[in-house]
Coordinates of C-alpha atoms and ligand atoms in Angstrom, one line a residue:
M8 CA 190.0 222.3 -63.5
A9 CA 189.8 218.4 -61.3
A10 CA 191.0 216.3 -62.5
K11 CA 188.3 213.2 -63.1
S12 CA 187.6 210.0 -61.0
P13 CA 188.4 207.0 -63.0
R14 CA 185.6 204.4 -64.1
S15 CA 183.0 202.6 -61.9
V16 CA 182.9 198.8 -62.4
D17 CA 179.6 199.5 -62.9
E18 CA 180.4 202.4 -64.8
I19 CA 182.4 199.6 -67.4
R20 CA 179.6 197.4 -67.4
A21 CA 176.9 199.0 -68.2
D22 CA 179.0 198.7 -71.7
F23 CA 179.3 195.2 -72.0
P24 CA 175.7 193.9 -73.5
A25 CA 177.2 190.7 -72.7
L26 CA 176.7 191.5 -68.2
R27 CA 172.9 191.2 -68.9
R28 CA 173.7 187.1 -69.9
C29 CA 171.1 185.9 -67.9
H30 CA 171.7 181.3 -67.3
R31 CA 168.9 179.6 -65.4
N32 CA 167.2 183.0 -63.9
Q33 CA 170.7 184.1 -62.6
P34 CA 172.6 186.5 -63.9
V35 CA 176.0 185.3 -66.3
A36 CA 179.3 186.4 -64.3
F37 CA 181.9 185.3 -67.0
F38 CA 185.4 184.7 -65.2
D39 CA 186.5 182.8 -69.1
G40 CA 188.4 186.6 -69.4
P41 CA 191.9 183.6 -69.8
G42 CA 190.4 182.4 -72.8
G43 CA 188.8 185.5 -74.2
T44 CA 187.1 188.4 -72.9
Q45 CA 183.6 190.1 -73.1
V46 CA 183.6 192.9 -75.9
P47 CA 182.0 196.3 -74.8
Q48 CA 179.8 198.1 -77.1
Q49 CA 182.1 200.8 -78.5
V50 CA 184.1 198.3 -80.0
I51 CA 181.0 196.1 -81.6
D52 CA 180.3 199.4 -82.4
A53 CA 182.9 200.5 -84.4
M54 CA 183.1 196.9 -85.9
S55 CA 179.9 197.5 -87.8
D56 CA 180.6 200.6 -89.1
Y57 CA 183.8 199.9 -90.8
L58 CA 181.7 196.9 -92.2
A59 CA 179.3 199.0 -93.1
R60 CA 180.3 201.9 -94.0
H61 CA 184.1 201.4 -95.2
N62 CA 184.5 198.0 -96.1
A63 CA 187.2 197.8 -98.9
N64 CA 190.1 196.4 -99.9
T65 CA 193.8 197.7 -98.7
H66 CA 195.7 200.6 -100.9
W67 CA 193.5 201.4 -103.9
A68 CA 191.8 205.4 -105.3
Y69 CA 188.9 204.7 -103.9
P70 CA 186.7 206.6 -100.9
T71 CA 187.1 203.5 -98.6
S72 CA 189.7 201.5 -99.5
Q73 CA 191.7 205.1 -98.6
E74 CA 189.2 205.3 -95.6
T75 CA 190.4 201.2 -94.4
D76 CA 194.0 202.3 -95.1
R77 CA 193.3 205.5 -92.8
L78 CA 192.2 203.1 -89.7
I79 CA 194.2 200.6 -90.3
G80 CA 196.9 203.0 -89.8
E81 CA 195.5 204.3 -86.4
A82 CA 194.9 200.8 -85.3
R83 CA 198.6 200.0 -85.4
L84 CA 198.7 203.9 -83.8
A85 CA 196.6 202.6 -80.3
V86 CA 198.9 199.3 -80.7
A87 CA 201.9 201.3 -80.0
D88 CA 200.3 203.3 -77.3
L89 CA 200.0 199.6 -75.7
L90 CA 202.8 198.3 -76.6
G91 CA 205.1 202.1 -75.9
A92 CA 206.5 200.6 -79.9
G93 CA 206.9 202.4 -83.1
A94 CA 203.6 201.7 -85.8
D95 CA 205.7 200.8 -88.1
E96 CA 206.8 197.6 -85.3
V97 CA 203.1 196.2 -85.1
A98 CA 202.1 193.6 -87.3
F99 CA 198.8 191.7 -87.1
G100 CA 197.5 188.9 -87.7
L101 CA 194.6 185.7 -87.3
N102 CA 196.0 184.6 -83.7
M103 CA 199.4 185.0 -81.7
T104 CA 199.5 181.3 -82.4
S105 CA 199.9 181.2 -86.1
L106 CA 201.9 184.4 -86.6
T107 CA 204.3 183.2 -84.3
F108 CA 204.4 179.6 -86.3
H109 CA 204.9 182.3 -89.6
L110 CA 207.6 183.9 -87.4
A111 CA 209.5 181.5 -86.7
R112 CA 209.8 179.9 -89.7
G113 CA 211.7 182.7 -91.5
L114 CA 213.9 183.8 -88.0
V115 CA 215.2 179.9 -88.0
R116 CA 216.6 180.3 -91.9
G117 CA 220.8 180.4 -91.9
W118 CA 220.5 179.4 -88.0
D119 CA 222.7 175.7 -88.2
A120 CA 221.3 172.2 -87.2
G121 CA 223.1 172.0 -83.5
D122 CA 221.9 175.8 -82.5
E123 CA 219.8 176.0 -79.4
I124 CA 216.4 177.9 -78.4
V125 CA 215.5 178.5 -75.2
L126 CA 212.1 177.7 -73.9
T127 CA 210.0 177.0 -70.4
E128 CA 208.1 174.1 -69.1
L129 CA 205.6 177.2 -68.1
E130 CA 204.2 178.1 -71.7
H131 CA 201.1 177.9 -73.2
H132 CA 202.1 175.3 -76.2
G133 CA 201.4 178.2 -78.4
N134 CA 204.8 179.8 -77.6
I135 CA 205.8 176.0 -77.4
A136 CA 205.0 174.5 -81.1
P137 CA 205.5 176.4 -83.4
W138 CA 210.0 177.1 -82.1
E139 CA 210.0 173.6 -82.3
A140 CA 208.5 172.6 -85.2
A141 CA 210.8 174.9 -86.9
A142 CA 213.9 173.5 -84.8
A143 CA 212.7 170.0 -86.2
D144 CA 212.9 172.1 -90.1
R145 CA 216.7 172.8 -89.4
G146 CA 218.2 170.5 -86.9
L147 CA 218.0 172.7 -84.1
V148 CA 217.8 172.7 -80.7
V149 CA 215.4 173.0 -78.6
R150 CA 216.0 173.2 -74.4
R151 CA 213.0 173.1 -72.2
V152 CA 213.4 175.3 -68.0
P153 CA 211.0 173.1 -66.1
F154 CA 209.2 175.3 -63.5
R155 CA 208.7 175.1 -60.2
V156 CA 205.8 172.7 -59.1
D157 CA 204.8 173.6 -55.7
E158 CA 204.4 177.7 -56.2
G159 CA 204.0 177.3 -60.4
T160 CA 206.8 179.7 -60.8
L161 CA 210.3 180.2 -63.3
D162 CA 214.1 180.6 -62.0
V163 CA 214.3 182.9 -64.0
D164 CA 218.6 182.2 -63.1
Q165 CA 217.9 178.2 -64.1
V166 CA 216.5 180.3 -67.9
I167 CA 219.6 181.8 -68.3
G168 CA 221.9 179.0 -67.0
A169 CA 220.3 177.7 -69.8
F170 CA 222.2 180.2 -72.7
G171 CA 224.9 178.8 -73.9
P172 CA 227.1 179.2 -77.3
R173 CA 225.1 177.8 -79.7
T174 CA 221.9 179.7 -78.6
R175 CA 219.7 181.6 -80.9
L176 CA 216.7 182.2 -78.8
V177 CA 215.1 182.5 -75.9
A178 CA 211.2 182.5 -76.5
I179 CA 209.0 183.0 -72.7
G180 CA 206.0 183.6 -71.7
W181 CA 205.5 186.8 -69.2
A182 CA 201.9 186.0 -67.6
S183 CA 201.1 181.7 -67.3
N184 CA 198.0 181.3 -68.9
A185 CA 197.0 178.7 -66.5
L186 CA 198.2 179.9 -63.0
G187 CA 198.7 183.2 -63.4
T188 CA 202.0 183.7 -62.8
V189 CA 203.8 186.6 -64.3
S190 CA 207.5 186.1 -64.4
D191 CA 210.8 188.5 -64.7
V192 CA 211.6 188.5 -68.0
G193 CA 213.3 191.3 -68.4
T194 CA 216.2 190.4 -66.7
V195 CA 215.7 187.3 -69.0
V196 CA 215.6 189.6 -71.6
A197 CA 218.9 192.0 -70.6
A198 CA 220.6 188.7 -69.8
A199 CA 219.7 187.3 -73.7
A200 CA 220.6 190.7 -75.3
G201 CA 223.5 190.5 -73.5
R202 CA 224.8 187.6 -75.1
G203 CA 223.4 188.5 -78.5
I204 CA 220.0 186.1 -78.6
T205 CA 217.0 187.1 -80.1
T206 CA 214.4 187.4 -76.9
F207 CA 210.4 186.8 -77.7
V208 CA 208.5 187.3 -75.5
D209 CA 204.8 186.2 -75.6
A210 CA 202.0 188.8 -73.7
V211 CA 198.7 187.1 -74.6
H212 CA 198.3 186.1 -70.9
A213 CA 200.0 189.3 -69.4
V214 CA 198.7 192.3 -71.9
P215 CA 195.1 192.2 -70.4
H216 CA 197.0 192.9 -66.6
V217 CA 199.9 194.0 -67.4
L218 CA 201.0 197.6 -69.5
P219 CA 204.2 196.7 -71.9
D220 CA 206.1 199.0 -72.0
V221 CA 208.9 197.2 -75.5
R222 CA 211.3 199.7 -75.2
R223 CA 212.2 199.3 -72.1
L224 CA 212.0 195.7 -72.6
G225 CA 213.9 195.8 -74.3
C226 CA 212.9 192.6 -77.1
D227 CA 213.1 192.0 -80.4
F228 CA 209.4 190.3 -80.0
L229 CA 206.1 190.2 -79.1
A230 CA 203.3 188.5 -79.2
C231 CA 199.3 189.6 -77.5
S232 CA 195.7 188.5 -78.8
A233 CA 192.8 191.6 -79.1
Y234 CA 191.0 189.0 -77.9
K235 CA 191.8 188.3 -74.3
F236 CA 192.2 192.8 -73.8
Y237 CA 188.2 193.9 -75.0
G238 CA 188.9 193.0 -78.2
P239 CA 187.6 191.0 -81.4
H240 CA 189.7 187.4 -82.4
L241 CA 192.8 189.5 -83.7
G242 CA 196.4 188.5 -83.2
I243 CA 199.2 191.1 -82.9
L244 CA 203.3 191.0 -83.3
Y245 CA 205.4 193.6 -82.0
G246 CA 209.0 193.2 -83.8
R247 CA 211.7 195.7 -82.9
A248 CA 211.8 197.2 -86.2
A249 CA 215.6 196.3 -87.3
A250 CA 214.2 192.9 -86.3
L251 CA 211.0 192.7 -87.9
L252 CA 213.3 194.0 -90.7
A253 CA 215.5 191.1 -90.9
V254 CA 213.5 188.1 -90.1
E255 CA 213.5 186.0 -93.3
V256 CA 209.6 185.1 -93.2
P257 CA 208.7 183.7 -97.2
K258 CA 206.4 186.4 -98.9
V259 CA 204.1 186.5 -101.7
R260 CA 206.4 188.4 -104.2
P261 CA 204.5 192.1 -105.3
A262 CA 203.5 192.1 -101.8
P263 CA 205.2 194.9 -100.2
D264 CA 208.6 194.8 -98.4
T265 CA 208.3 196.6 -96.2
I266 CA 207.9 197.2 -92.3
P267 CA 205.6 195.8 -90.6
E268 CA 203.1 194.5 -94.0
R269 CA 206.4 192.1 -94.4
I270 CA 205.7 189.9 -91.9
E271 CA 202.2 190.0 -93.1
T272 CA 199.9 187.4 -95.0
G273 CA 197.3 187.9 -97.4
T274 CA 193.8 190.9 -96.4
Q275 CA 193.7 191.3 -92.7
S276 CA 190.4 190.8 -90.5
H277 CA 190.0 195.0 -91.3
E278 CA 186.7 194.7 -88.8
A279 CA 189.0 193.6 -86.7
I280 CA 191.9 195.6 -86.6
V281 CA 189.6 198.2 -86.2
G282 CA 188.1 196.9 -83.0
C283 CA 191.2 196.5 -82.0
R284 CA 191.7 199.9 -81.4
A285 CA 188.6 200.6 -80.0
A286 CA 189.9 198.1 -77.3
I287 CA 192.4 200.1 -76.8
D288 CA 190.4 203.2 -77.2
F289 CA 188.1 201.9 -74.2
L290 CA 190.7 200.7 -72.3
A291 CA 192.3 204.2 -72.4
G292 CA 189.1 205.3 -71.6
L293 CA 188.7 203.6 -68.4
A294 CA 191.2 206.6 -66.5
Q295 CA 192.6 210.3 -68.0
G296 CA 196.0 211.0 -69.2
A297 CA 197.3 213.8 -71.6
D298 CA 197.5 211.8 -74.1
R299 CA 196.0 207.9 -74.7
R300 CA 199.2 206.8 -73.0
T301 CA 199.5 208.3 -69.9
A302 CA 195.5 207.0 -69.9
L303 CA 196.7 203.6 -70.2
E304 CA 198.9 204.0 -67.7
A305 CA 196.2 205.3 -65.3
A306 CA 193.7 202.5 -66.7
Y307 CA 196.3 199.8 -65.6
R308 CA 197.2 200.8 -62.7
I309 CA 193.5 200.7 -61.5
L310 CA 192.8 197.4 -63.3
H311 CA 196.3 196.1 -61.2
E312 CA 194.9 197.7 -57.7
R313 CA 191.3 196.5 -59.0
G314 CA 192.1 192.8 -60.1
T315 CA 194.6 192.2 -56.7
A316 CA 191.9 192.6 -55.1
L317 CA 189.4 189.9 -56.5
Q318 CA 192.0 187.9 -57.0
E319 CA 192.6 187.9 -52.7
R320 CA 189.5 187.6 -51.8
L321 CA 188.8 184.8 -54.6
W322 CA 191.8 183.2 -53.4
R323 CA 191.3 183.5 -49.4
G324 CA 187.6 182.0 -49.5
L325 CA 188.5 179.2 -52.1
A326 CA 191.6 178.5 -50.3
A327 CA 189.3 178.1 -46.3
L328 CA 186.8 175.6 -49.1
P329 CA 187.5 172.1 -47.6
G330 CA 188.6 170.4 -50.7
V331 CA 190.1 172.3 -53.0
A332 CA 193.3 172.9 -54.2
L333 CA 195.0 176.0 -55.7
F334 CA 197.9 176.1 -57.9
G335 CA 200.6 179.0 -59.4
P336 CA 201.9 181.6 -56.4
P337 CA 200.0 182.7 -54.2
P338 CA 198.7 186.8 -53.7
A339 CA 200.8 188.2 -52.5
A340 CA 203.5 187.5 -55.1
P341 CA 203.2 188.4 -58.7
R342 CA 200.3 187.2 -60.4
T343 CA 196.7 188.0 -62.3
P344 CA 193.7 187.4 -61.1
T345 CA 193.4 183.9 -63.3
V346 CA 193.3 181.6 -60.2
A347 CA 193.6 177.9 -61.1
F348 CA 192.4 175.2 -58.9
V349 CA 191.1 171.4 -58.6
V350 CA 187.8 170.1 -56.4
K351 CA 188.5 166.8 -55.1
G352 CA 186.4 164.1 -56.0
I353 CA 184.8 165.7 -59.2
R354 CA 186.7 165.8 -62.5
S355 CA 186.9 169.3 -63.6
T356 CA 184.2 169.6 -66.4
D357 CA 181.6 168.0 -63.6
V358 CA 183.1 171.5 -61.3
A359 CA 183.0 173.8 -64.3
A360 CA 179.4 172.3 -65.8
R361 CA 178.0 172.5 -62.1
L362 CA 178.9 176.3 -61.2
A363 CA 177.4 177.1 -65.3
E364 CA 174.1 176.0 -63.5
K365 CA 174.8 178.7 -61.3
G366 CA 175.1 181.5 -63.7
L367 CA 178.9 181.3 -63.2
F368 CA 181.2 180.7 -66.4
L369 CA 184.3 178.9 -65.9
S370 CA 186.7 176.6 -68.8
H371 CA 188.4 174.4 -67.2
G372 CA 191.0 171.0 -68.8
D373 CA 194.4 172.5 -69.8
F374 CA 194.3 175.8 -71.6
Y375 CA 197.1 174.8 -73.4
A376 CA 199.4 175.1 -71.2
K377 CA 199.6 171.1 -71.5
T378 CA 202.9 170.8 -70.3
V379 CA 202.2 173.2 -67.0
V380 CA 199.0 170.9 -65.9
E381 CA 201.4 167.9 -66.5
R382 CA 204.0 168.3 -64.2
L383 CA 200.7 169.8 -62.1
G384 CA 200.6 165.7 -61.9
L385 CA 197.2 166.7 -62.5
G386 CA 195.6 164.1 -66.3
P387 CA 193.5 164.8 -68.4
Q388 CA 191.2 166.2 -66.7
G389 CA 193.3 169.3 -65.2
L390 CA 192.4 173.1 -63.6
V391 CA 189.2 175.2 -63.0
R392 CA 189.8 178.4 -64.3
A393 CA 188.8 181.6 -62.4
G394 CA 189.7 184.8 -63.9
C395 CA 188.8 188.2 -63.5
A396 CA 188.3 191.3 -65.6
C397 CA 187.2 194.6 -65.7
Y398 CA 184.2 193.7 -65.3
T399 CA 184.6 191.8 -62.2
T400 CA 182.5 192.4 -59.1
A401 CA 183.7 191.4 -55.7
D402 CA 180.1 189.9 -55.1
E403 CA 180.6 187.6 -58.3
V404 CA 183.7 186.8 -56.0
D405 CA 181.2 185.7 -53.5
R406 CA 179.3 184.1 -55.9
L407 CA 181.7 181.6 -57.2
I408 CA 183.2 181.2 -53.7
A409 CA 179.6 179.9 -52.8
G410 CA 179.0 177.8 -56.6
V411 CA 182.2 175.9 -54.9
A412 CA 181.6 175.1 -51.8
S413 CA 177.8 174.2 -52.1
L414 CA 179.8 171.8 -54.8
P415 CA 179.0 167.8 -53.3
S416 CA 181.5 166.1 -52.0
Ligands
PLP522 C1 199.5 182.6 -73.0 C2 198.9 182.9 -74.7 N1 199.8 181.8 -75.2 C3 199.0 182.2 -77.0 C4 197.9 181.7 -76.4 C5 197.3 181.0 -77.9 O1 197.3 182.6 -78.5 P1 196.3 182.7 -79.5 O2 195.0 182.4 -79.4 O3 196.3 184.0 -80.8 O4 197.2 181.9 -81.0 C6 197.4 182.3 -75.3 C7 195.9 182.0 -75.8 O5 195.3 181.4 -74.4 C8 197.6 182.1 -73.9 O6 196.8 182.2 -73.4

């Protein structure tokens, strides 16, 4: 039987009710994916079906509770396929930031004053503040490695060069949510693992664009957020089984001390967990494969191809406009289809507001990558950020370029 071709962008778009929205008589083009993608009908249906028919708390002996247990278990399996992990290595939480605060507090218990944590300046502060807070509690030293400001990239040798005999942890972002830079986290993780240093990867901006394989990567922990890959607002923490078991997280005593539950706190958003599984199935359904992981691999290859074409088109179109300055690595470098720019003489807030009048929805500011924006010397207005997603079309990209071109100088 001939293999079915991957789903076209038009077919994908039909799944997203949000894309039917108009603003000032123009169809809305959502370029705000790095802040949170739109959600397909499959995810909305799964969440409302859970709430309508299966809603319960966990671990009790009646059907809706048992169904909830089963649905959470199935969601862990789906995330395991997405990350290349085991289902017992997948913990859920409110978002990446709160999971990381929780993990950080537990991880540093037992570390000695003067032990060191290595971070980079290319991070979202969700991957800075939790480590700094934990370090302050225990008298640890935080070393922050700068990035190359001209191209918005990390020098991984410099990150590795920051490791010393007291380094206990390196926490590094896989992809910059501000500039789209994809960093060579594999080399950093391998070097750290060889020295017995714990590794934490912030994959929130990477996972919508890069399919992780945590076993191959070899990291101890990796965090991401379902709302960046077409799911609901939910955080995900992968931890290598032994690492998850070892971390001394604060616990409410009767709660299970087995993995992955020992890392989770209180009652979860079951509907979001169910929605997360539906988002992963949606992604896997973009292409074909013998099983979900293989389908995801095929889907991500297509997403990468389409995303690369869109970001090249966007980058070149914007670069040709007078008064537009682009930041981050050029299209040929490893990057996500997230393009950051400023328009000379116009505040980023005003750029975003004027583009919104044309039905072009973009985010602006520092996106919590505050140090990145500071190092770029941009001040509080920060950047304008356009992110392409699986539903973005070349037409929308052209509308955006024309919209920026039409801004009064
Ligand atoms: C790279 C990166 N890290 C961390 C976060 C924080 O994620 P959450 O909102 O799930 O806490 C974000 C959110 O935008 C992000 O883009």
